mmCIF file of N, CA and C in Angstrom:
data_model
loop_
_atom_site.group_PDB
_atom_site.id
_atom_site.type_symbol
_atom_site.label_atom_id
_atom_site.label_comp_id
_atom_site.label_asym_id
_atom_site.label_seq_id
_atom_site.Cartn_x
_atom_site.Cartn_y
_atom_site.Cartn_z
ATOM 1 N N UNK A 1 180.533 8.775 32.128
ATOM 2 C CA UNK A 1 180.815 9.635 31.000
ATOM 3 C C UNK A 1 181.125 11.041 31.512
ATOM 4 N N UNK A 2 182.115 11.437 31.013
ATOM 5 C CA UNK A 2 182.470 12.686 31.283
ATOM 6 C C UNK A 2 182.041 14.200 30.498
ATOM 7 N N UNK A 3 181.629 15.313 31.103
ATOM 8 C CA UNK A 3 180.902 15.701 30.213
ATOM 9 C C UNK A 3 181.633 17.341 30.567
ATOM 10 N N UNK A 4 180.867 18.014 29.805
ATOM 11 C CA UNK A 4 181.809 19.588 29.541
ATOM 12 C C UNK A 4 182.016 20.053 31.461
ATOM 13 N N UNK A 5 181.216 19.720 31.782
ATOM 14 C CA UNK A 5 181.013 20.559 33.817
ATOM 15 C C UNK A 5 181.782 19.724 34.325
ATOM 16 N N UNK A 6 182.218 18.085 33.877
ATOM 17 C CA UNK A 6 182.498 17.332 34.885
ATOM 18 C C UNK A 6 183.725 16.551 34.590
ATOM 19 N N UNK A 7 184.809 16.362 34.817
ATOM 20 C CA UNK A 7 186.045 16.233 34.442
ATOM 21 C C UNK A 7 187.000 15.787 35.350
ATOM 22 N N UNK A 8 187.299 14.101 35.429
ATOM 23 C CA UNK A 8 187.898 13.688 36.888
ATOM 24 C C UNK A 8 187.100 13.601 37.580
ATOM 25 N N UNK A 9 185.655 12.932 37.658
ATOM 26 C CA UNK A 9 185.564 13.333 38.663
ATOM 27 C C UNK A 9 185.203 14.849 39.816
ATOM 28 N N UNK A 10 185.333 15.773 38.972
ATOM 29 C CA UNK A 10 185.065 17.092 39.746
ATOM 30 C C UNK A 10 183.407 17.960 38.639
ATOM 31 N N UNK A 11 182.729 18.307 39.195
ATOM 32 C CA UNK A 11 181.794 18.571 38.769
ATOM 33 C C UNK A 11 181.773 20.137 39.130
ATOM 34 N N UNK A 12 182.243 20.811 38.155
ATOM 35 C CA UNK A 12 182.498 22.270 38.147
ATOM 36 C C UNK A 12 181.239 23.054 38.757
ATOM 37 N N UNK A 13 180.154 22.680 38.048
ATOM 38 C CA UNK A 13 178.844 23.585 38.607
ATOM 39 C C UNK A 13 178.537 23.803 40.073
ATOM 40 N N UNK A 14 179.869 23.043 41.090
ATOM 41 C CA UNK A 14 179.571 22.864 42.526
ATOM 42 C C UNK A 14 180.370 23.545 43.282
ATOM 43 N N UNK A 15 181.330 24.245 42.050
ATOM 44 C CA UNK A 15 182.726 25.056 42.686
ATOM 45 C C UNK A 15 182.071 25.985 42.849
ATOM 46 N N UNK A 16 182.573 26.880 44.465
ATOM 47 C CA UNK A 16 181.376 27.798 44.928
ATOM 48 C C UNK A 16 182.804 28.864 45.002
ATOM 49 N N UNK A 17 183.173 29.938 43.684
ATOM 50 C CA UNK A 17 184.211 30.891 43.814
ATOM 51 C C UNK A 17 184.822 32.126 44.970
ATOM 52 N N UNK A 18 185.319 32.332 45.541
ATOM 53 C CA UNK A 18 186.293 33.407 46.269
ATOM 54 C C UNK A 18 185.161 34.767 46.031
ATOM 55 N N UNK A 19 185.443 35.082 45.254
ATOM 56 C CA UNK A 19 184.606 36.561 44.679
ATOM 57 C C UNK A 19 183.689 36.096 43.626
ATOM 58 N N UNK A 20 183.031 36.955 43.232
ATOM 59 C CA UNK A 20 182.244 36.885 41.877
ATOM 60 C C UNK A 20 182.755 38.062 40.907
ATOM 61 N N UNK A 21 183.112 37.928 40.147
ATOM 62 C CA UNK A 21 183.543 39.269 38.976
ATOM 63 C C UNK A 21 182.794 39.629 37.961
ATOM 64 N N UNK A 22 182.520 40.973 38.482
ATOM 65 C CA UNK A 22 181.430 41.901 37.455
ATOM 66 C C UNK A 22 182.090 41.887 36.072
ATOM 67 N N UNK A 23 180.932 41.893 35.253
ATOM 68 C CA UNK A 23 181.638 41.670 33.903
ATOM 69 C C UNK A 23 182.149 43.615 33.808
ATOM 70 N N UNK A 24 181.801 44.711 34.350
ATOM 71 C CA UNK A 24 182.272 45.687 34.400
ATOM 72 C C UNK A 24 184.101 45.613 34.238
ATOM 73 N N UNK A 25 184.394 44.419 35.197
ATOM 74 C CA UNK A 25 185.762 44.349 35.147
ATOM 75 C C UNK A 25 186.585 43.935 33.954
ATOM 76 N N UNK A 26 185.500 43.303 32.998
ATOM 77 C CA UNK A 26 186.269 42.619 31.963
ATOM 78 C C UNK A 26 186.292 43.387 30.966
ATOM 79 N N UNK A 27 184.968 44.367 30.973
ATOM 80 C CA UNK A 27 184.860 45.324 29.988
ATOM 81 C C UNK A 27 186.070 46.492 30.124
ATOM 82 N N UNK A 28 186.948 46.697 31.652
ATOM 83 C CA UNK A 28 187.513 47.616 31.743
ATOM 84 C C UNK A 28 189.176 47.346 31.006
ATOM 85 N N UNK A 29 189.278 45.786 31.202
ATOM 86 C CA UNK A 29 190.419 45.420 30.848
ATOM 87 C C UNK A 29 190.132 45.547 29.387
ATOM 88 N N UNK A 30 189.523 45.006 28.956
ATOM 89 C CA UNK A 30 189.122 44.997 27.120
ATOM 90 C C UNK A 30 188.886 46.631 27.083
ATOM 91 N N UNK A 31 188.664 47.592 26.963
ATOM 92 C CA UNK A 31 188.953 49.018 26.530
ATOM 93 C C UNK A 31 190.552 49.267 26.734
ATOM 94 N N UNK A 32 190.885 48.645 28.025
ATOM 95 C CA UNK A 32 192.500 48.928 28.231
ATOM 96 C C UNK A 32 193.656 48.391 27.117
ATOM 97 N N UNK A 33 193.461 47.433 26.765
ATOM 98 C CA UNK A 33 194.341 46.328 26.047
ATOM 99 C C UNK A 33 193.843 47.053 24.373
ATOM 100 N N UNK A 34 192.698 47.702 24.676
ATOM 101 C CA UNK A 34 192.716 48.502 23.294
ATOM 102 C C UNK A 34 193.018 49.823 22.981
ATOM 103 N N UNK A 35 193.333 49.840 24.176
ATOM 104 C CA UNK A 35 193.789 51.700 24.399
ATOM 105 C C UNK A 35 192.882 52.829 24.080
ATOM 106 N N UNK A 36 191.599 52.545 24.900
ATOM 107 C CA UNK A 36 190.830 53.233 24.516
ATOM 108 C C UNK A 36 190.618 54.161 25.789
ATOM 109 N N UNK A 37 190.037 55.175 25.560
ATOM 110 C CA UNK A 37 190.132 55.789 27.396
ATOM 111 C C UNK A 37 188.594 55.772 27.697
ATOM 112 N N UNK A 38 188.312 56.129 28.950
ATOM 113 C CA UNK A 38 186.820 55.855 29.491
ATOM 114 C C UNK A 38 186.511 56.913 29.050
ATOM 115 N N UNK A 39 186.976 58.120 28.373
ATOM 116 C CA UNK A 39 186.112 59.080 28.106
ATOM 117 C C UNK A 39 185.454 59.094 26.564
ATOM 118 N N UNK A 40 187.220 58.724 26.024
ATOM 119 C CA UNK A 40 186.344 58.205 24.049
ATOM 120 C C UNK A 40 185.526 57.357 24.596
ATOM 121 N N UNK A 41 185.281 56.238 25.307
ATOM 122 C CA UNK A 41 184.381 54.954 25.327
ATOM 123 C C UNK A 41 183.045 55.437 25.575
ATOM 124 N N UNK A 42 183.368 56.352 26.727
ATOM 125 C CA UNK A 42 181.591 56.721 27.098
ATOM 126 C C UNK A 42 181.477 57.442 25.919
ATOM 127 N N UNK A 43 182.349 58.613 25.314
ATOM 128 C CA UNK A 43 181.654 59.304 23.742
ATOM 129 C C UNK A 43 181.259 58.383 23.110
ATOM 130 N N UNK A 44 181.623 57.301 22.596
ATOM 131 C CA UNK A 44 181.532 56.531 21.617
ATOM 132 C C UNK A 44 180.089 55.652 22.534
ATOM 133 N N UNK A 45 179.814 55.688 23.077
ATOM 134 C CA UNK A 45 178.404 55.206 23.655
ATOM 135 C C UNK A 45 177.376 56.119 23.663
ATOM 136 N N UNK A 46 177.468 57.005 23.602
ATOM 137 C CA UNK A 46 176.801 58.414 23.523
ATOM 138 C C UNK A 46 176.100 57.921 24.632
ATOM 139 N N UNK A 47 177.103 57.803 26.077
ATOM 140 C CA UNK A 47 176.956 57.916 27.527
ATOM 141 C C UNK A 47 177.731 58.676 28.320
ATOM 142 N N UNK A 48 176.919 59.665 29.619
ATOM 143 C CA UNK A 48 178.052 60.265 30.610
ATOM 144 C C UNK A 48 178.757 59.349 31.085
ATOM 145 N N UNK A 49 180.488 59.676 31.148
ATOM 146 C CA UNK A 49 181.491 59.138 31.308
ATOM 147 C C UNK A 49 180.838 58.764 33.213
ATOM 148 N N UNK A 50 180.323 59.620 33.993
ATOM 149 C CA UNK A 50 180.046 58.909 35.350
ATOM 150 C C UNK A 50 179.191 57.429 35.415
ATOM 151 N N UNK A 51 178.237 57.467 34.084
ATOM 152 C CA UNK A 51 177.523 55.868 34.026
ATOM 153 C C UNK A 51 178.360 54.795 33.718
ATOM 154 N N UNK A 52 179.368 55.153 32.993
ATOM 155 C CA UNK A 52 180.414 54.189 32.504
ATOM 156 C C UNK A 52 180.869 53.738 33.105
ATOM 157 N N UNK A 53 181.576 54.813 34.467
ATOM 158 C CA UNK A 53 182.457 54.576 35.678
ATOM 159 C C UNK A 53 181.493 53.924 36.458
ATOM 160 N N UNK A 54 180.438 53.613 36.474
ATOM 161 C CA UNK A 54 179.490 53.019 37.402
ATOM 162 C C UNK A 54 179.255 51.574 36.811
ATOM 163 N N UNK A 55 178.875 51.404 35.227
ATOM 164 C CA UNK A 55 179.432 50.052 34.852
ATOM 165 C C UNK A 55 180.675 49.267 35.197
ATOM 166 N N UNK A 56 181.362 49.956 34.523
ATOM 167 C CA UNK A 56 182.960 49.617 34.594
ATOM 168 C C UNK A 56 183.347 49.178 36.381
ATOM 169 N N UNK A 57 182.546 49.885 37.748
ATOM 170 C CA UNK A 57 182.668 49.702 38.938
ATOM 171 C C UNK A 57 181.697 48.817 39.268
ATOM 172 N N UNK A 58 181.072 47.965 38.976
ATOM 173 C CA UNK A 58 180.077 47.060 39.091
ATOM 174 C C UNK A 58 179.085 47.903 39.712
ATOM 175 N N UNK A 59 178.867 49.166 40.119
ATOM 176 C CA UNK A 59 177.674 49.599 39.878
ATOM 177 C C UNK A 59 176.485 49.534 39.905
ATOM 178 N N UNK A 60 176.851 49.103 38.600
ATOM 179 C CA UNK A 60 175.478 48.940 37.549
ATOM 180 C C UNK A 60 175.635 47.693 37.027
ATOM 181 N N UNK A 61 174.191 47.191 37.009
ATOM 182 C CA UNK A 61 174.045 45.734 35.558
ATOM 183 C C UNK A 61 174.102 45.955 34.678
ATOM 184 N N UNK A 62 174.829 45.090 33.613
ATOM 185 C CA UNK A 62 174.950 44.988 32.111
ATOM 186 C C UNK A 62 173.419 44.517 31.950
ATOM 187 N N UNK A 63 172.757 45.409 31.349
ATOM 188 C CA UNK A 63 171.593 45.081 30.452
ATOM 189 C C UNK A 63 171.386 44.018 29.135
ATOM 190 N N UNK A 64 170.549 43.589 28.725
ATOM 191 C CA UNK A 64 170.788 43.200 27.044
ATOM 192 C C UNK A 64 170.778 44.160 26.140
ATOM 193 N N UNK A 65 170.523 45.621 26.556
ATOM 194 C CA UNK A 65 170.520 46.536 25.890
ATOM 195 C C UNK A 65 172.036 47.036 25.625
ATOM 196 N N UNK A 66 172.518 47.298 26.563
ATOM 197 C CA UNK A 66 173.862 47.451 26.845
ATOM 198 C C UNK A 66 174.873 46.713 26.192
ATOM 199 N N UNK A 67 174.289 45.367 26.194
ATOM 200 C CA UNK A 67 175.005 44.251 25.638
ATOM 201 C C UNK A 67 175.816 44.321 24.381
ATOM 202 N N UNK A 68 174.310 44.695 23.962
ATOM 203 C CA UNK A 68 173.823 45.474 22.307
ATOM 204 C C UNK A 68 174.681 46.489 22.303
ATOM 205 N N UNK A 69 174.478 47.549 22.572
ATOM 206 C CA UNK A 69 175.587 48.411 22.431
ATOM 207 C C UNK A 69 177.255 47.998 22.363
ATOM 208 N N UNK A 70 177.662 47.303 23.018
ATOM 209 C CA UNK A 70 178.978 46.870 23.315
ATOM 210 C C UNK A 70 179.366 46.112 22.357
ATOM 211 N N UNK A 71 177.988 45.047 21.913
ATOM 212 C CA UNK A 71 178.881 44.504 20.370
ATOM 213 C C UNK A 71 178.800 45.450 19.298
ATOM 214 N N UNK A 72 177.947 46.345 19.525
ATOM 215 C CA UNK A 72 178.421 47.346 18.092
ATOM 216 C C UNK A 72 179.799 47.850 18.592
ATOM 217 N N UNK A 73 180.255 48.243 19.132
ATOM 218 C CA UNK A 73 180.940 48.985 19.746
ATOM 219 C C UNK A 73 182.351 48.203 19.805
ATOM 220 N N UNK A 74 182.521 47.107 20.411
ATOM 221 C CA UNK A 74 183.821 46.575 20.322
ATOM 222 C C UNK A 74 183.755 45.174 19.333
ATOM 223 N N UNK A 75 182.681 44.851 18.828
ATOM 224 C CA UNK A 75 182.539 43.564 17.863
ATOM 225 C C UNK A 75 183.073 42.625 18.770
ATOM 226 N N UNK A 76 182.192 42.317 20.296
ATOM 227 C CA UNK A 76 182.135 41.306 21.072
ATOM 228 C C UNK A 76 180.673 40.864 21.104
ATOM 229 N N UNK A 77 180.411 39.773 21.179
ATOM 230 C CA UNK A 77 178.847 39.709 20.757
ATOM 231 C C UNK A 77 177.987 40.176 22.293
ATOM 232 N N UNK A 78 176.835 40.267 21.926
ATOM 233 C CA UNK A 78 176.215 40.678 22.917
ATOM 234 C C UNK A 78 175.987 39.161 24.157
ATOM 235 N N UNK A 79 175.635 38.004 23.367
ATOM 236 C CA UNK A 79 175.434 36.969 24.229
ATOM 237 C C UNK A 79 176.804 36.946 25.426
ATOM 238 N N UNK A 80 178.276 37.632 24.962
ATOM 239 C CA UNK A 80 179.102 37.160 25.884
ATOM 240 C C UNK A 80 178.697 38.035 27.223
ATOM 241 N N UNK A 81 178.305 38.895 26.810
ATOM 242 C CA UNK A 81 178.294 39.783 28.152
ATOM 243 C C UNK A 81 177.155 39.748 28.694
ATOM 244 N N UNK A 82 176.025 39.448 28.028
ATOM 245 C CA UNK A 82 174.697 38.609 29.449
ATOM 246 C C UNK A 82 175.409 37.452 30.069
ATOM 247 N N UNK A 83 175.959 36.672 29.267
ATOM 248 C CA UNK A 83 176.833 35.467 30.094
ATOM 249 C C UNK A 83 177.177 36.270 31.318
ATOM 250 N N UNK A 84 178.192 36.764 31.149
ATOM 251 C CA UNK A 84 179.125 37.354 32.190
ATOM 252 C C UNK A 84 178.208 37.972 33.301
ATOM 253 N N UNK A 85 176.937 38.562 32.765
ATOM 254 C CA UNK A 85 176.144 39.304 33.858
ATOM 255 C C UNK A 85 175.437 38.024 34.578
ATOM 256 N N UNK A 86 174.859 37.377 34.156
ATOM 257 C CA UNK A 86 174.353 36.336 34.418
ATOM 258 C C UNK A 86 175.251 35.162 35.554
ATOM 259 N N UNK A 87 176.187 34.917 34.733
ATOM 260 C CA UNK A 87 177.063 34.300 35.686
ATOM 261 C C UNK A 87 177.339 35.054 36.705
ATOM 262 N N UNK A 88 178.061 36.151 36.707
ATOM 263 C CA UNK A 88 177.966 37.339 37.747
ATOM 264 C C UNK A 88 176.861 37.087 39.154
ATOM 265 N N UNK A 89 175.905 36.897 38.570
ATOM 266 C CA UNK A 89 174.748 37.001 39.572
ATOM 267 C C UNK A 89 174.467 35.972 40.083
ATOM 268 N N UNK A 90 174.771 34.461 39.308
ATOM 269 C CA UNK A 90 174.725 33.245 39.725
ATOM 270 C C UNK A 90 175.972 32.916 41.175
ATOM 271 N N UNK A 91 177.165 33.777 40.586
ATOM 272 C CA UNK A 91 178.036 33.872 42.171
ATOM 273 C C UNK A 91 177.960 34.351 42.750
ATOM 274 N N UNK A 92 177.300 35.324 42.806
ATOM 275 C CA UNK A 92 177.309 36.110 43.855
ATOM 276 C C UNK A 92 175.516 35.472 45.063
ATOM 277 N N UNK A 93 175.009 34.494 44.503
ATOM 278 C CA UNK A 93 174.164 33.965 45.119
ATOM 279 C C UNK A 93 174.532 32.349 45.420
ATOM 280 N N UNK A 94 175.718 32.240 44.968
ATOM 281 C CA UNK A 94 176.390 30.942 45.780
ATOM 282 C C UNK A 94 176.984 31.085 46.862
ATOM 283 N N UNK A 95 178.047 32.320 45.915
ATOM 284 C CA UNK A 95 178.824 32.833 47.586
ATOM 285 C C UNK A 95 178.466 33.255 48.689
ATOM 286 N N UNK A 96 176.935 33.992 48.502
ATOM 287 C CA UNK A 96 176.145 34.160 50.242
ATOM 288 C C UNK A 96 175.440 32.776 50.487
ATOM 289 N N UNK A 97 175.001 31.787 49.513
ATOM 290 C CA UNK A 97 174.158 30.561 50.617
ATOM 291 C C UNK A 97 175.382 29.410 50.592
ATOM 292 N N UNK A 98 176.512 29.755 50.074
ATOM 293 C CA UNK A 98 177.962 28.876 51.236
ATOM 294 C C UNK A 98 178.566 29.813 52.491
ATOM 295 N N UNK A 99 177.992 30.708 52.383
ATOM 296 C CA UNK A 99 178.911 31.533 53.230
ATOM 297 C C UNK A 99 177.214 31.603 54.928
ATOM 298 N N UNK A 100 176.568 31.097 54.239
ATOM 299 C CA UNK A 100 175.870 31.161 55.098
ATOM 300 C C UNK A 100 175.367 30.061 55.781
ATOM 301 N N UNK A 101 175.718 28.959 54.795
ATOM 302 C CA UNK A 101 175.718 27.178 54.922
ATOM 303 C C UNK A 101 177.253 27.204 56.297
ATOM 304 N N UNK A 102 178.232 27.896 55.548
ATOM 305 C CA UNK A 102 179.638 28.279 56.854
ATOM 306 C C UNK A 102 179.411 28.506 58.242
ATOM 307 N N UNK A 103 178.126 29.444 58.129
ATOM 308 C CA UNK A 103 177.900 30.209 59.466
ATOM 309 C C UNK A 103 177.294 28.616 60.624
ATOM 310 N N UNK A 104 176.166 28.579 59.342
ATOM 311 C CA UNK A 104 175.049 27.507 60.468
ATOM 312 C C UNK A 104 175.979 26.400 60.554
ATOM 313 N N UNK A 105 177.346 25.939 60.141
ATOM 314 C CA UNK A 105 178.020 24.713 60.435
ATOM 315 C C UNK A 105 178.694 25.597 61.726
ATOM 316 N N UNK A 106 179.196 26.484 61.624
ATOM 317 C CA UNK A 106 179.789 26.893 63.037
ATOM 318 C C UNK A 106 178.897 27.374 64.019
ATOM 319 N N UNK A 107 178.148 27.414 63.742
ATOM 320 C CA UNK A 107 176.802 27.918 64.566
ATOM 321 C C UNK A 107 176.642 26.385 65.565
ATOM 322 N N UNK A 108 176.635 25.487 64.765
ATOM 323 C CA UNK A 108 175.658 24.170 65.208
ATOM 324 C C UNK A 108 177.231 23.641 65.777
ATOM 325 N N UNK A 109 178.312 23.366 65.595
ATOM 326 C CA UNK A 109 179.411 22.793 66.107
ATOM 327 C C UNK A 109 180.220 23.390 67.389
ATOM 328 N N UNK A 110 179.283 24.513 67.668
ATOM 329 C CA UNK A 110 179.345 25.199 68.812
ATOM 330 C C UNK A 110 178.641 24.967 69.766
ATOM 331 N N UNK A 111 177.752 24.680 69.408
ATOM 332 C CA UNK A 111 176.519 23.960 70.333
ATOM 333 C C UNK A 111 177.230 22.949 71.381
ATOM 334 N N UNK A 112 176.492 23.006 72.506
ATOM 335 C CA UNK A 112 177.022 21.841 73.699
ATOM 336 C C UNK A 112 176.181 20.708 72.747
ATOM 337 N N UNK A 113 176.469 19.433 73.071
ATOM 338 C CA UNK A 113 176.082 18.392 72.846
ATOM 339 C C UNK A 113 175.188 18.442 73.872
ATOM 340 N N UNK A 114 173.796 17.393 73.214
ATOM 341 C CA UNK A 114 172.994 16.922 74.283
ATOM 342 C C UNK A 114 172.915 15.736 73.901
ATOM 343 N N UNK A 115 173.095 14.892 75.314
ATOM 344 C CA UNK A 115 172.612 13.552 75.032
ATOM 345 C C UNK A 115 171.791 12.943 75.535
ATOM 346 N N UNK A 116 170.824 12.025 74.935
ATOM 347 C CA UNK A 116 169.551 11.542 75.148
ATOM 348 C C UNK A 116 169.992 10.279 76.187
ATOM 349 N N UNK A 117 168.888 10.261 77.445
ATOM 350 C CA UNK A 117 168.806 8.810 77.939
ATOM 351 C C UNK A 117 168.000 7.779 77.332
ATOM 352 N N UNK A 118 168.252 6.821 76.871
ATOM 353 C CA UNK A 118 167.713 5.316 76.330
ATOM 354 C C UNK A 118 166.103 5.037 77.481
ATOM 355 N N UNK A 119 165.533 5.086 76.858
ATOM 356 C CA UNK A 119 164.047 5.662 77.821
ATOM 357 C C UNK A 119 163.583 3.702 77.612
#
């Protein structure tokens, strides 16, 4: 049976991504596509425009507080953007224990072989 992660055969939850993308980035494109500038945005947060630039730069974590703010603010719900933080953090702790699973395979395939005598 095929189920929402697993499709063909491929079981998504195992795809270990390139980068991980701060939801900062998505929030920057969504102010853009609305033409909003980082400075109305931080006014309209009643935040210094440098914390924004520190969200918006992955920075900083999206809070649930924050979250909160952002669905008042752009009427995106708050659950999407813990997702995004959340997931965020879930890749970025795949991508160091494959990247480190990488190392110890080249680590160990470097190794001389030893071979045992039949005792």
């Amino acid at each position: 049976m095929e189920t929402r992660n697993n499709h063909a055969g491929i079981d998504y939850d195992d795809i270990v991504p390139a980068i991980a993308i701060h939801p900062g980035e998505v929030l920057e494109e969504e102010i853009k596509a609305r033409g909003i500038s980082r400075e109305a945005f931080a006014e309209q947060l009643g935040m210094p425009r440098s914390h924004l630039n520190e969200l918006l730069r992955g920075k900083r974590d999206f809070t649930p507080a924050f979250a909160l703010e952002l669905e008042r603010a752009l009427d995106i719900h708050a659950k999407f953007w813990t997702n995004l933080q959340a997931s965020y953090e879930r890749d970025l702790i795949r991508i160091k224990a494959h990247r480190a699973h990488a190392r110890h395979k080249a680590a160990v395939a470097t190794e001389p072989a030893v071979e045992y005598a039949a005792v």
